[in-house]
Amino acid sequence: MKRELVIGLDIGTTSVKAVIFDMNGKLIAEAEKMITTYYPYPEWAEQNPLEIERSSVLAIRDVTKKGNVQEDELLTIGISCAMHSLICTNENYEPLSEMIIWSDGRSSEQAEKIMRRNGKEIFLKTGTPIHPMTPFVKLLWMRENQFGAYQNAAYFMTMKEFLLQKWFGERVIDYAMASSTGLMNIKTLDWDDEVLEIAGIKRTQLSKIAPPTEVLINIRADIAKEMGISTSVPFVLGSADGQLANLGSGAISPGEVNVSVGTSGAIRQFIKGTNVNERLETFTYAFTDDTSIVGGPTNNGGIALQWFKELIEFEGTHDELFAGAEQVEVGADGIIFLPYVNGERAPLWNQRAKGNFYGLSIGHKKEYLVRAVLEGITFNIYQIGKSLEAVAGPPKKISVNGGLSQSPLWVQIMADVFGKDIHLSDTHHNAAWGAAWTALVGIKKVDSFEAIKNHMPIEKVIQPNIDNHQEYKKIYEKYEKIAKDLSIYFT
């Protein structure tokens, strides 16, 4: 019998992944191409969009070869993309500078100034926090600093738009990616004229906004040939990686929370409508015409762990690094780690935030610090989750995905801190599966987003240790107080 296959293309911060699934979400083949991040000045973080576009082509080429995909087996390709990137291009869609990515912090001063003026009003219209991560605030920096690429730009794009224009000759952006720019009014699902005026740009410099199920056809023949696919294969616009990670985890109904922790991290929940957090603690990004996702992102997921690994010059694997930490008691013998080594988004929304180890003593060894780092990352997510509850209610189910979810120790810490079962899928490619499923909805191969629940990979359930949970509740109170007390020094 002929296979029915779908590809999810997941363009992340550290790599581009192309993943082939069957109709039940079973992994058939995967390919990955790493992405280089450049740090030309303190607080700057950039990537080369041409490199990422090339990597996307090659990832699809490699995965179709690995999966031995025949021309009539591939139904469609859906696209997931990291949010908050910004590319300035000329009229020929050539980049005028490198792409500024979400972790770039050069516009902290502009974020602080706009918050003192009318930042809350803008947030309540867009659902997007006023923070250096967003293209809106990046544009403010460009305008104030007379950035050459900004002054000469014909168009402003995210990475996904840049790629699609190159492949299909169309400028189009999905609701979620548009929402995350901070330039779209979440109520009207259209660019907001007041925000555009503040940023100093025009509608004509931005792309058409479309639903995630928008179908794109007739990919350039030379690109299709490189990928090893037919030009007749339909691509579907897809969404942002956060929305699709939730979808790919089956966390699409009220009360179903998904935690993604890779380089960065986030905790999110889908809601009906566009409820915005009045306290400015969480984002609200559109997904479909009547559905949004609410949550909070952290800058400090696996990147905090990688920082520590490099700091102590540990050359072994992560499993080897964690081995000693498994023997350390809950609470790391009094060490508390504030994980803000990369600045912070939620819950602080302060790119000037700094990391901190509290409670060090002469008897502490490396393994105690490793445990503290894992617990600190988790406490931060838990704190964001408390803010999420204020908008979306308490979680009924928590699923976890991303690179750190491959660590049994960290997943158990998650279960113990939250005091709830943690659902762990058999694949960590949840954003790619969400993109693939969105593509199947787009070509009308399946009926709805909700139907993905009947087509999920096998899940494992990790149960909490209630004694550990009670201990973590006490430690978290201290963590939250230390974070609040130190925040006055984050300047």
Short mmCIF file of C-alpha atoms in Angstrom, two decimals:
data_model
loop_
_atom_site.label_atom_id
_atom_site.label_comp_id
_atom_site.label_asym_id
_atom_site.label_seq_id
_atom_site.Cartn_x
_atom_site.Cartn_y
_atom_site.Cartn_z
CA MET A 1 0.00 0.00 0.00
CA LYS A 2 1.26 3.49 -0.87
CA ARG A 3 2.41 5.52 2.12
CA GLU A 4 0.80 8.88 2.93
CA LEU A 5 3.52 11.18 4.25
CA VAL A 6 3.77 14.78 5.38
CA ILE A 7 6.80 16.94 6.20
CA GLY A 8 7.04 19.45 9.02
CA LEU A 9 9.77 22.04 8.46
CA ASP A 10 10.81 23.51 11.82
CA ILE A 11 13.02 26.61 11.59
CA GLY A 12 14.37 27.18 15.08
CA THR A 13 17.08 29.27 16.70
CA THR A 14 19.82 26.65 16.79
CA SER A 15 18.87 24.50 13.80
CA VAL A 16 16.53 23.81 10.92
CA LYS A 17 14.80 20.44 11.11
CA ALA A 18 12.81 18.64 8.45
CA VAL A 19 10.76 15.74 9.77
CA ILE A 20 8.67 13.20 7.85
CA PHE A 21 5.62 11.75 9.59
CA ASP A 22 2.91 9.32 8.63
CA MET A 23 -0.73 10.22 9.27
CA ASN A 24 -0.51 9.10 12.92
CA GLY A 25 2.46 11.25 13.78
CA LYS A 26 4.91 8.37 13.61
CA LEU A 27 8.43 9.56 12.82
CA ILE A 28 9.66 8.24 9.46
CA ALA A 29 12.85 10.25 9.01
CA GLU A 30 14.47 13.47 10.18
CA ALA A 31 17.26 15.78 9.04
CA GLU A 32 18.87 18.71 10.80
CA LYS A 33 21.10 21.60 9.77
CA MET A 34 22.71 23.75 12.43
CA ILE A 35 22.39 27.55 12.40
CA THR A 36 25.19 29.94 13.32
CA THR A 37 24.42 32.88 15.61
CA TYR A 38 26.71 35.92 15.50
CA TYR A 39 27.36 38.30 18.40
CA PRO A 40 29.14 41.29 16.80
CA TYR A 41 28.66 43.56 19.83
CA PRO A 42 27.51 43.10 23.43
CA GLU A 43 23.75 42.34 23.55
CA TRP A 44 23.54 41.86 19.77
CA ALA A 45 22.41 38.49 18.33
CA GLU A 46 22.15 37.97 14.57
CA GLN A 47 21.85 35.22 11.98
CA ASN A 48 22.26 35.05 8.21
CA PRO A 49 18.85 34.59 6.53
CA LEU A 50 20.44 33.32 3.31
CA GLU A 51 22.20 30.59 5.26
CA ILE A 52 18.94 29.58 6.95
CA GLU A 53 17.05 29.51 3.64
CA ARG A 54 19.75 27.27 2.15
CA SER A 55 19.71 25.04 5.23
CA SER A 56 15.92 24.67 4.88
CA VAL A 57 16.27 23.50 1.27
CA LEU A 58 19.02 21.05 2.19
CA ALA A 59 17.17 19.71 5.22
CA ILE A 60 14.16 18.83 3.04
CA ARG A 61 16.51 17.29 0.46
CA ASP A 62 18.20 15.15 3.10
CA VAL A 63 15.02 13.99 4.76
CA THR A 64 13.33 12.94 1.51
CA LYS A 65 16.42 10.86 0.73
CA LYS A 66 16.54 9.30 4.20
CA GLY A 67 12.84 8.49 4.07
CA ASN A 68 13.10 7.16 0.51
CA VAL A 69 10.09 9.31 -0.35
CA GLN A 70 8.47 8.58 -3.69
CA GLU A 71 6.91 11.43 -5.65
CA ASP A 72 3.32 10.29 -5.09
CA GLU A 73 3.74 9.68 -1.34
CA LEU A 74 4.30 13.25 -0.14
CA LEU A 75 0.98 14.96 0.56
CA THR A 76 2.13 18.38 1.77
CA ILE A 77 4.73 20.37 3.73
CA GLY A 78 3.92 22.65 6.69
CA ILE A 79 6.18 25.28 8.21
CA SER A 80 7.01 26.19 11.81
CA CYS A 81 9.28 29.14 12.54
CA ALA A 82 10.84 30.83 15.55
CA MET A 83 9.24 34.18 16.34
CA HIS A 84 10.53 37.76 16.63
CA SER A 85 13.10 37.81 13.83
CA LEU A 86 13.54 40.92 11.67
CA ILE A 87 15.12 41.28 8.23
CA CYS A 88 15.43 44.52 6.24
CA THR A 89 15.45 43.89 2.47
CA ASN A 90 15.73 45.96 -0.68
CA GLU A 91 13.19 45.94 -3.53
CA ASN A 92 14.71 42.71 -4.87
CA TYR A 93 14.20 41.03 -1.47
CA GLU A 94 17.92 40.92 -0.81
CA PRO A 95 18.86 41.34 2.87
CA LEU A 96 20.49 44.67 3.69
CA SER A 97 21.96 43.35 6.93
CA GLU A 98 21.94 40.21 9.04
CA MET A 99 18.67 39.05 10.61
CA ILE A 100 18.15 40.27 14.17
CA ILE A 101 16.79 37.42 16.30
CA TRP A 102 14.62 37.23 19.43
CA SER A 103 17.53 37.16 21.91
CA ASP A 104 19.03 40.43 20.65
CA GLY A 105 18.98 42.98 23.47
CA ARG A 106 20.25 46.16 21.83
CA SER A 107 16.87 47.89 22.09
CA SER A 108 16.45 47.68 25.89
CA GLU A 109 16.51 51.47 26.20
CA GLN A 110 13.77 51.87 23.57
CA ALA A 111 11.61 49.27 25.36
CA GLU A 112 11.95 51.13 28.64
CA LYS A 113 11.12 54.50 27.06
CA ILE A 114 8.02 53.27 25.23
CA MET A 115 6.77 51.57 28.43
CA ARG A 116 7.03 54.89 30.27
CA ARG A 117 4.90 56.53 27.59
CA ASN A 118 2.13 54.43 26.04
CA GLY A 119 3.55 50.92 26.21
CA LYS A 120 0.63 49.45 28.15
CA GLU A 121 -1.88 50.84 25.65
CA ILE A 122 0.09 49.28 22.78
CA PHE A 123 0.38 45.96 24.63
CA LEU A 124 -3.36 45.77 25.23
CA LYS A 125 -3.98 46.26 21.48
CA THR A 126 -1.35 43.86 20.22
CA GLY A 127 -1.08 41.30 23.02
CA THR A 128 2.69 41.49 22.54
CA PRO A 129 4.92 42.54 25.44
CA ILE A 130 7.06 45.64 25.03
CA HIS A 131 10.47 43.99 25.05
CA PRO A 132 13.67 44.00 22.93
CA MET A 133 12.67 40.60 21.51
CA THR A 134 9.90 42.07 19.34
CA PRO A 135 10.39 43.51 15.85
CA PHE A 136 8.36 46.57 16.92
CA VAL A 137 10.94 47.53 19.55
CA LYS A 138 13.81 46.57 17.23
CA LEU A 139 12.38 49.01 14.67
CA LEU A 140 12.33 51.75 17.31
CA TRP A 141 16.05 51.16 17.88
CA MET A 142 16.71 51.25 14.14
CA ARG A 143 14.78 54.49 13.75
CA GLU A 144 16.45 56.26 16.67
CA ASN A 145 19.93 55.12 15.65
CA GLN A 146 19.45 55.88 11.93
CA PHE A 147 20.33 52.27 11.11
CA GLY A 148 21.29 52.13 7.43
CA ALA A 149 19.41 48.93 6.60
CA TYR A 150 16.22 50.39 8.12
CA GLN A 151 16.57 53.68 6.25
CA ASN A 152 17.08 51.91 2.91
CA ALA A 153 14.61 49.06 3.40
CA ALA A 154 11.84 48.43 0.91
CA TYR A 155 10.40 45.62 3.06
CA PHE A 156 10.56 44.26 6.59
CA MET A 157 10.21 40.50 7.05
CA THR A 158 10.47 37.63 9.49
CA MET A 159 12.49 34.56 8.52
CA LYS A 160 9.46 32.64 7.30
CA GLU A 161 8.36 35.47 4.99
CA PHE A 162 11.86 35.78 3.57
CA LEU A 163 11.95 32.06 2.80
CA LEU A 164 8.49 31.94 1.24
CA GLN A 165 9.13 34.97 -0.93
CA LYS A 166 12.27 33.28 -2.23
CA TRP A 167 10.48 29.99 -2.91
CA PHE A 168 7.08 31.19 -4.12
CA GLY A 169 7.47 34.87 -4.98
CA GLU A 170 4.80 35.81 -2.42
CA ARG A 171 4.95 38.08 0.62
CA VAL A 172 2.67 36.44 3.16
CA ILE A 173 2.69 36.02 6.94
CA ASP A 174 0.48 33.92 9.23
CA TYR A 175 -1.53 35.31 12.13
CA ALA A 176 0.88 34.07 14.81
CA MET A 177 4.07 35.36 13.20
CA ALA A 178 2.36 38.70 12.49
CA SER A 179 1.04 38.85 16.04
CA SER A 180 4.50 38.25 17.51
CA THR A 181 5.96 41.26 15.66
CA GLY A 182 4.08 43.61 17.98
CA LEU A 183 2.73 45.43 14.91
CA MET A 184 -0.61 43.63 14.52
CA ASN A 185 -3.86 44.50 16.30
CA ILE A 186 -4.99 41.25 17.86
CA LYS A 187 -8.67 42.25 17.72
CA THR A 188 -8.74 43.11 14.00
CA LEU A 189 -6.02 40.67 12.81
CA ASP A 190 -4.60 43.54 10.77
CA TRP A 191 -1.56 45.78 10.98
CA ASP A 192 -2.16 48.58 13.48
CA ASP A 193 -1.70 52.01 11.89
CA GLU A 194 -0.79 53.77 15.15
CA VAL A 195 1.94 51.25 15.96
CA LEU A 196 3.29 51.41 12.41
CA GLU A 197 3.50 55.19 12.67
CA ILE A 198 5.46 54.96 15.92
CA ALA A 199 7.83 52.47 14.26
CA GLY A 200 8.16 54.75 11.25
CA ILE A 201 7.12 52.19 8.63
CA LYS A 202 4.30 51.74 6.10
CA ARG A 203 1.80 48.97 5.40
CA THR A 204 3.27 48.50 1.96
CA GLN A 205 6.54 47.43 3.59
CA LEU A 206 4.81 44.51 5.31
CA SER A 207 3.31 41.27 4.03
CA LYS A 208 -0.27 40.10 3.59
CA ILE A 209 -1.62 38.52 6.79
CA ALA A 210 -3.25 35.11 6.27
CA PRO A 211 -4.57 32.17 8.34
CA PRO A 212 -2.21 29.27 9.13
CA THR A 213 -4.01 27.01 6.65
CA GLU A 214 -3.16 29.22 3.64
CA VAL A 215 -1.91 26.98 0.82
CA LEU A 216 1.03 27.96 -1.39
CA ILE A 217 1.55 26.22 -4.72
CA ASN A 218 3.98 26.25 -7.64
CA ILE A 219 7.27 26.39 -5.80
CA ARG A 220 10.18 27.45 -8.00
CA ALA A 221 11.27 24.52 -10.16
CA ASP A 222 14.96 24.84 -9.28
CA ILE A 223 14.17 24.85 -5.55
CA ALA A 224 11.90 21.81 -5.88
CA LYS A 225 14.60 19.96 -7.79
CA GLU A 226 17.12 20.67 -5.04
CA MET A 227 14.66 19.44 -2.42
CA GLY A 228 13.92 16.28 -4.37
CA ILE A 229 10.18 16.97 -4.55
CA SER A 230 7.63 17.70 -7.24
CA THR A 231 6.62 21.30 -7.97
CA SER A 232 3.03 20.16 -7.44
CA VAL A 233 3.54 19.49 -3.71
CA PRO A 234 1.45 22.08 -1.80
CA PHE A 235 3.10 23.96 1.05
CA VAL A 236 0.97 25.33 3.89
CA LEU A 237 1.80 28.57 5.67
CA GLY A 238 1.71 27.08 9.17
CA SER A 239 2.33 29.11 12.29
CA ALA A 240 4.90 30.06 14.90
CA ASP A 241 6.84 27.38 16.74
CA GLY A 242 5.07 27.97 20.06
CA GLN A 243 1.56 27.49 18.72
CA LEU A 244 2.63 24.45 16.75
CA ALA A 245 4.46 22.87 19.69
CA ASN A 246 1.18 23.02 21.62
CA LEU A 247 -0.77 21.63 18.68
CA GLY A 248 1.80 18.89 18.08
CA SER A 249 1.52 17.90 21.74
CA GLY A 250 -2.26 17.67 21.48
CA ALA A 251 -2.53 20.59 23.93
CA ILE A 252 -5.27 22.45 22.10
CA SER A 253 -8.28 22.34 24.46
CA PRO A 254 -8.90 24.65 27.45
CA GLY A 255 -6.78 23.65 30.43
CA GLU A 256 -4.17 21.81 28.36
CA VAL A 257 -0.79 23.42 28.94
CA ASN A 258 2.39 22.75 27.00
CA VAL A 259 5.91 23.51 28.18
CA SER A 260 8.62 23.73 25.51
CA VAL A 261 12.22 23.98 26.60
CA GLY A 262 14.99 24.03 24.04
CA THR A 263 17.49 26.87 23.80
CA SER A 264 14.83 29.12 25.31
CA GLY A 265 11.55 27.99 26.81
CA ALA A 266 7.87 28.80 27.17
CA ILE A 267 4.66 27.68 28.82
CA ARG A 268 1.48 28.17 26.78
CA GLN A 269 -2.23 27.41 26.54
CA PHE A 270 -4.77 27.90 23.76
CA ILE A 271 -7.86 30.00 24.50
CA LYS A 272 -10.93 31.08 22.57
CA GLY A 273 -10.86 34.78 21.71
CA THR A 274 -8.10 37.25 22.55
CA ASN A 275 -7.99 37.70 26.31
CA VAL A 276 -4.97 39.89 27.22
CA ASN A 277 -3.21 39.89 30.61
CA GLU A 278 -3.83 43.35 32.13
CA ARG A 279 -0.74 42.95 34.34
CA LEU A 280 1.46 42.60 31.24
CA GLU A 281 2.95 39.31 32.48
CA THR A 282 2.07 37.06 29.54
CA PHE A 283 1.61 37.36 25.78
CA THR A 284 -1.50 36.71 23.71
CA TYR A 285 -0.76 35.76 20.09
CA ALA A 286 -3.39 34.96 17.48
CA PHE A 287 -3.50 31.49 15.92
CA THR A 288 -6.74 31.29 13.91
CA ASP A 289 -9.63 33.71 13.37
CA ASP A 290 -11.08 32.88 16.80
CA THR A 291 -8.25 31.20 18.73
CA SER A 292 -5.20 32.61 20.49
CA ILE A 293 -2.38 31.22 22.54
CA VAL A 294 -1.53 32.73 25.93
CA GLY A 295 1.76 32.18 27.67
CA GLY A 296 5.14 33.41 28.63
CA PRO A 297 8.57 32.81 27.13
CA THR A 298 11.85 32.57 28.99
CA ASN A 299 15.21 33.41 27.44
CA ASN A 300 16.82 30.85 29.69
CA GLY A 301 16.10 27.23 28.90
CA GLY A 302 18.86 24.99 27.65
CA ILE A 303 21.04 28.01 26.94
CA ALA A 304 21.53 28.52 30.70
CA LEU A 305 22.61 24.91 31.03
CA GLN A 306 24.94 25.21 28.04
CA TRP A 307 26.43 28.38 29.56
CA PHE A 308 27.18 26.52 32.78
CA LYS A 309 28.61 23.53 30.93
CA GLU A 310 31.02 25.81 29.07
CA LEU A 311 31.79 27.80 32.21
CA ILE A 312 33.10 24.72 34.02
CA GLU A 313 34.71 23.46 30.78
CA PHE A 314 32.81 20.16 30.95
CA GLU A 315 33.41 18.26 27.71
CA GLY A 316 31.19 15.24 28.32
CA THR A 317 27.58 14.72 27.28
CA HIS A 318 24.60 16.25 29.03
CA ASP A 319 23.74 12.80 30.41
CA GLU A 320 27.21 12.61 31.95
CA LEU A 321 26.79 16.11 33.36
CA PHE A 322 23.46 15.16 34.94
CA ALA A 323 24.68 11.86 36.40
CA GLY A 324 26.06 13.39 39.59
CA ALA A 325 23.12 15.77 39.98
CA GLU A 326 20.75 12.79 40.20
CA GLN A 327 22.35 11.90 43.54
CA VAL A 328 21.87 15.42 44.98
CA GLU A 329 18.85 15.94 47.21
CA VAL A 330 15.94 18.22 46.27
CA GLY A 331 16.96 21.86 46.69
CA ALA A 332 20.65 21.34 45.82
CA ASP A 333 21.65 21.69 49.47
CA GLY A 334 20.41 25.25 49.70
CA ILE A 335 21.69 26.59 46.37
CA ILE A 336 19.15 28.63 44.40
CA PHE A 337 19.92 29.62 40.82
CA LEU A 338 18.28 32.61 39.16
CA PRO A 339 18.64 31.61 35.49
CA TYR A 340 18.67 35.08 33.91
CA VAL A 341 22.10 34.70 32.24
CA ASN A 342 20.61 35.72 28.90
CA GLY A 343 18.48 38.59 30.15
CA GLU A 344 14.84 37.66 30.60
CA ARG A 345 11.43 37.87 29.04
CA ALA A 346 8.62 36.48 31.23
CA PRO A 347 8.11 36.90 34.10
CA LEU A 348 10.41 39.93 34.44
CA TRP A 349 10.36 41.39 30.91
CA ASN A 350 13.79 42.85 31.61
CA GLN A 351 16.57 42.21 29.14
CA ARG A 352 19.03 43.68 31.66
CA ALA A 353 18.32 40.91 34.19
CA LYS A 354 21.34 38.94 35.41
CA GLY A 355 21.82 35.37 36.62
CA ASN A 356 22.79 34.54 40.18
CA PHE A 357 23.76 31.61 42.41
CA TYR A 358 22.50 32.08 45.97
CA GLY A 359 23.55 29.97 48.95
CA LEU A 360 26.99 28.72 47.90
CA SER A 361 29.23 27.22 50.57
CA ILE A 362 32.69 25.71 50.61
CA GLY A 363 31.37 22.16 50.65
CA HIS A 364 29.45 22.43 47.40
CA LYS A 365 30.67 20.53 44.35
CA LYS A 366 29.88 20.70 40.63
CA GLU A 367 26.93 18.31 40.86
CA TYR A 368 25.16 20.60 43.35
CA LEU A 369 25.41 23.50 40.92
CA VAL A 370 24.12 21.34 38.04
CA ARG A 371 21.08 20.40 40.11
CA ALA A 372 20.53 24.06 41.05
CA VAL A 373 20.64 25.12 37.38
CA LEU A 374 18.00 22.53 36.43
CA GLU A 375 15.82 23.56 39.35
CA GLY A 376 16.25 27.28 38.59
CA ILE A 377 15.13 26.81 34.98
CA THR A 378 12.09 24.93 36.29
CA PHE A 379 11.21 27.48 39.00
CA ASN A 380 11.26 30.19 36.35
CA ILE A 381 8.80 28.25 34.17
CA TYR A 382 6.63 27.58 37.22
CA GLN A 383 6.53 31.31 38.00
CA ILE A 384 5.44 32.08 34.42
CA GLY A 385 2.82 29.34 34.77
CA LYS A 386 1.31 31.10 37.77
CA SER A 387 0.86 34.23 35.63
CA LEU A 388 -0.69 32.11 32.89
CA GLU A 389 -3.27 30.77 35.35
CA ALA A 390 -4.50 34.32 35.96
CA VAL A 391 -5.62 34.52 32.32
CA ALA A 392 -6.43 30.93 31.36
CA GLY A 393 -7.17 29.14 34.64
CA PRO A 394 -5.31 26.26 36.32
CA PRO A 395 -3.83 23.51 34.12
CA LYS A 396 -5.72 20.24 33.71
CA LYS A 397 -2.94 18.55 31.76
CA ILE A 398 0.73 19.46 31.29
CA SER A 399 2.73 18.19 28.33
CA VAL A 400 6.44 18.84 27.84
CA ASN A 401 8.62 18.86 24.74
CA GLY A 402 11.90 20.29 23.50
CA GLY A 403 15.51 19.28 23.87
CA LEU A 404 15.60 19.38 27.68
CA SER A 405 12.62 17.02 27.83
CA GLN A 406 15.00 14.23 26.80
CA SER A 407 16.49 14.38 30.31
CA PRO A 408 14.59 12.07 32.71
CA LEU A 409 16.04 14.01 35.66
CA TRP A 410 14.73 17.36 34.44
CA VAL A 411 11.29 15.96 33.58
CA GLN A 412 11.02 14.51 37.09
CA ILE A 413 12.00 17.89 38.55
CA MET A 414 9.22 19.44 36.43
CA ALA A 415 6.67 16.96 37.77
CA ASP A 416 7.82 17.52 41.36
CA VAL A 417 7.84 21.34 41.15
CA PHE A 418 4.39 21.53 39.52
CA GLY A 419 3.02 18.65 41.60
CA LYS A 420 1.27 17.23 38.53
CA ASP A 421 1.64 14.44 36.00
CA ILE A 422 3.87 15.37 33.07
CA HIS A 423 2.92 13.96 29.66
CA LEU A 424 5.90 13.26 27.47
CA SER A 425 5.43 12.32 23.81
CA ASP A 426 7.45 9.62 22.11
CA THR A 427 8.97 12.26 19.82
CA HIS A 428 10.47 15.64 20.69
CA HIS A 429 9.49 17.01 17.25
CA ASN A 430 6.19 18.46 18.45
CA ALA A 431 6.47 21.77 16.56
CA ALA A 432 7.24 19.88 13.35
CA TRP A 433 4.25 17.55 13.90
CA GLY A 434 2.06 20.60 14.59
CA ALA A 435 3.26 22.15 11.33
CA ALA A 436 2.60 18.90 9.48
CA TRP A 437 -0.91 18.62 10.93
CA THR A 438 -1.70 22.24 10.05
CA ALA A 439 -0.66 21.42 6.49
CA LEU A 440 -3.04 18.45 6.46
CA VAL A 441 -5.86 20.75 7.65
CA GLY A 442 -4.88 23.26 4.97
CA ILE A 443 -5.16 20.74 2.11
CA LYS A 444 -8.38 19.36 3.70
CA LYS A 445 -6.90 15.91 4.22
CA VAL A 446 -8.13 16.08 7.84
CA ASP A 447 -11.15 17.89 9.24
CA SER A 448 -9.85 20.00 12.12
CA PHE A 449 -6.99 20.97 14.38
CA GLU A 450 -8.71 19.18 17.28
CA ALA A 451 -8.63 15.88 15.39
CA ILE A 452 -4.88 15.68 16.03
CA LYS A 453 -5.73 14.17 19.42
CA ASN A 454 -6.62 10.95 17.61
CA HIS A 455 -3.30 10.91 15.77
CA MET A 456 -0.73 11.38 18.49
CA PRO A 457 2.50 9.47 19.09
CA ILE A 458 2.64 7.36 22.25
CA GLU A 459 2.90 9.36 25.49
CA LYS A 460 4.70 8.53 28.71
CA VAL A 461 3.34 9.91 31.97
CA ILE A 462 5.82 11.01 34.64
CA GLN A 463 4.20 11.22 38.07
CA PRO A 464 5.28 13.68 40.78
CA ASN A 465 6.87 12.73 44.07
CA ILE A 466 4.51 14.49 46.47
CA ASP A 467 7.10 14.74 49.26
CA ASN A 468 9.46 16.46 46.82
CA HIS A 469 6.64 18.74 45.70
CA GLN A 470 6.01 19.90 49.26
CA GLU A 471 9.72 20.63 49.68
CA TYR A 472 9.85 22.49 46.35
CA LYS A 473 6.91 24.69 47.39
CA LYS A 474 9.00 26.02 50.30
CA ILE A 475 12.09 26.49 48.13
CA TYR A 476 10.08 28.26 45.44
CA GLU A 477 8.84 30.85 47.95
CA LYS A 478 12.47 31.71 48.69
CA TYR A 479 13.32 31.71 44.94
CA GLU A 480 10.53 34.17 44.17
CA LYS A 481 11.53 36.49 47.03
CA ILE A 482 15.22 36.50 46.02
CA ALA A 483 14.28 37.24 42.39
CA LYS A 484 12.11 40.16 43.50
CA ASP A 485 14.73 41.54 45.90
CA LEU A 486 17.53 41.40 43.32
CA SER A 487 15.48 42.94 40.52
CA ILE A 488 16.35 46.48 41.60
CA TYR A 489 19.97 45.76 40.65
CA PHE A 490 19.11 44.69 37.07
CA THR A 491 20.17 47.91 35.38
#
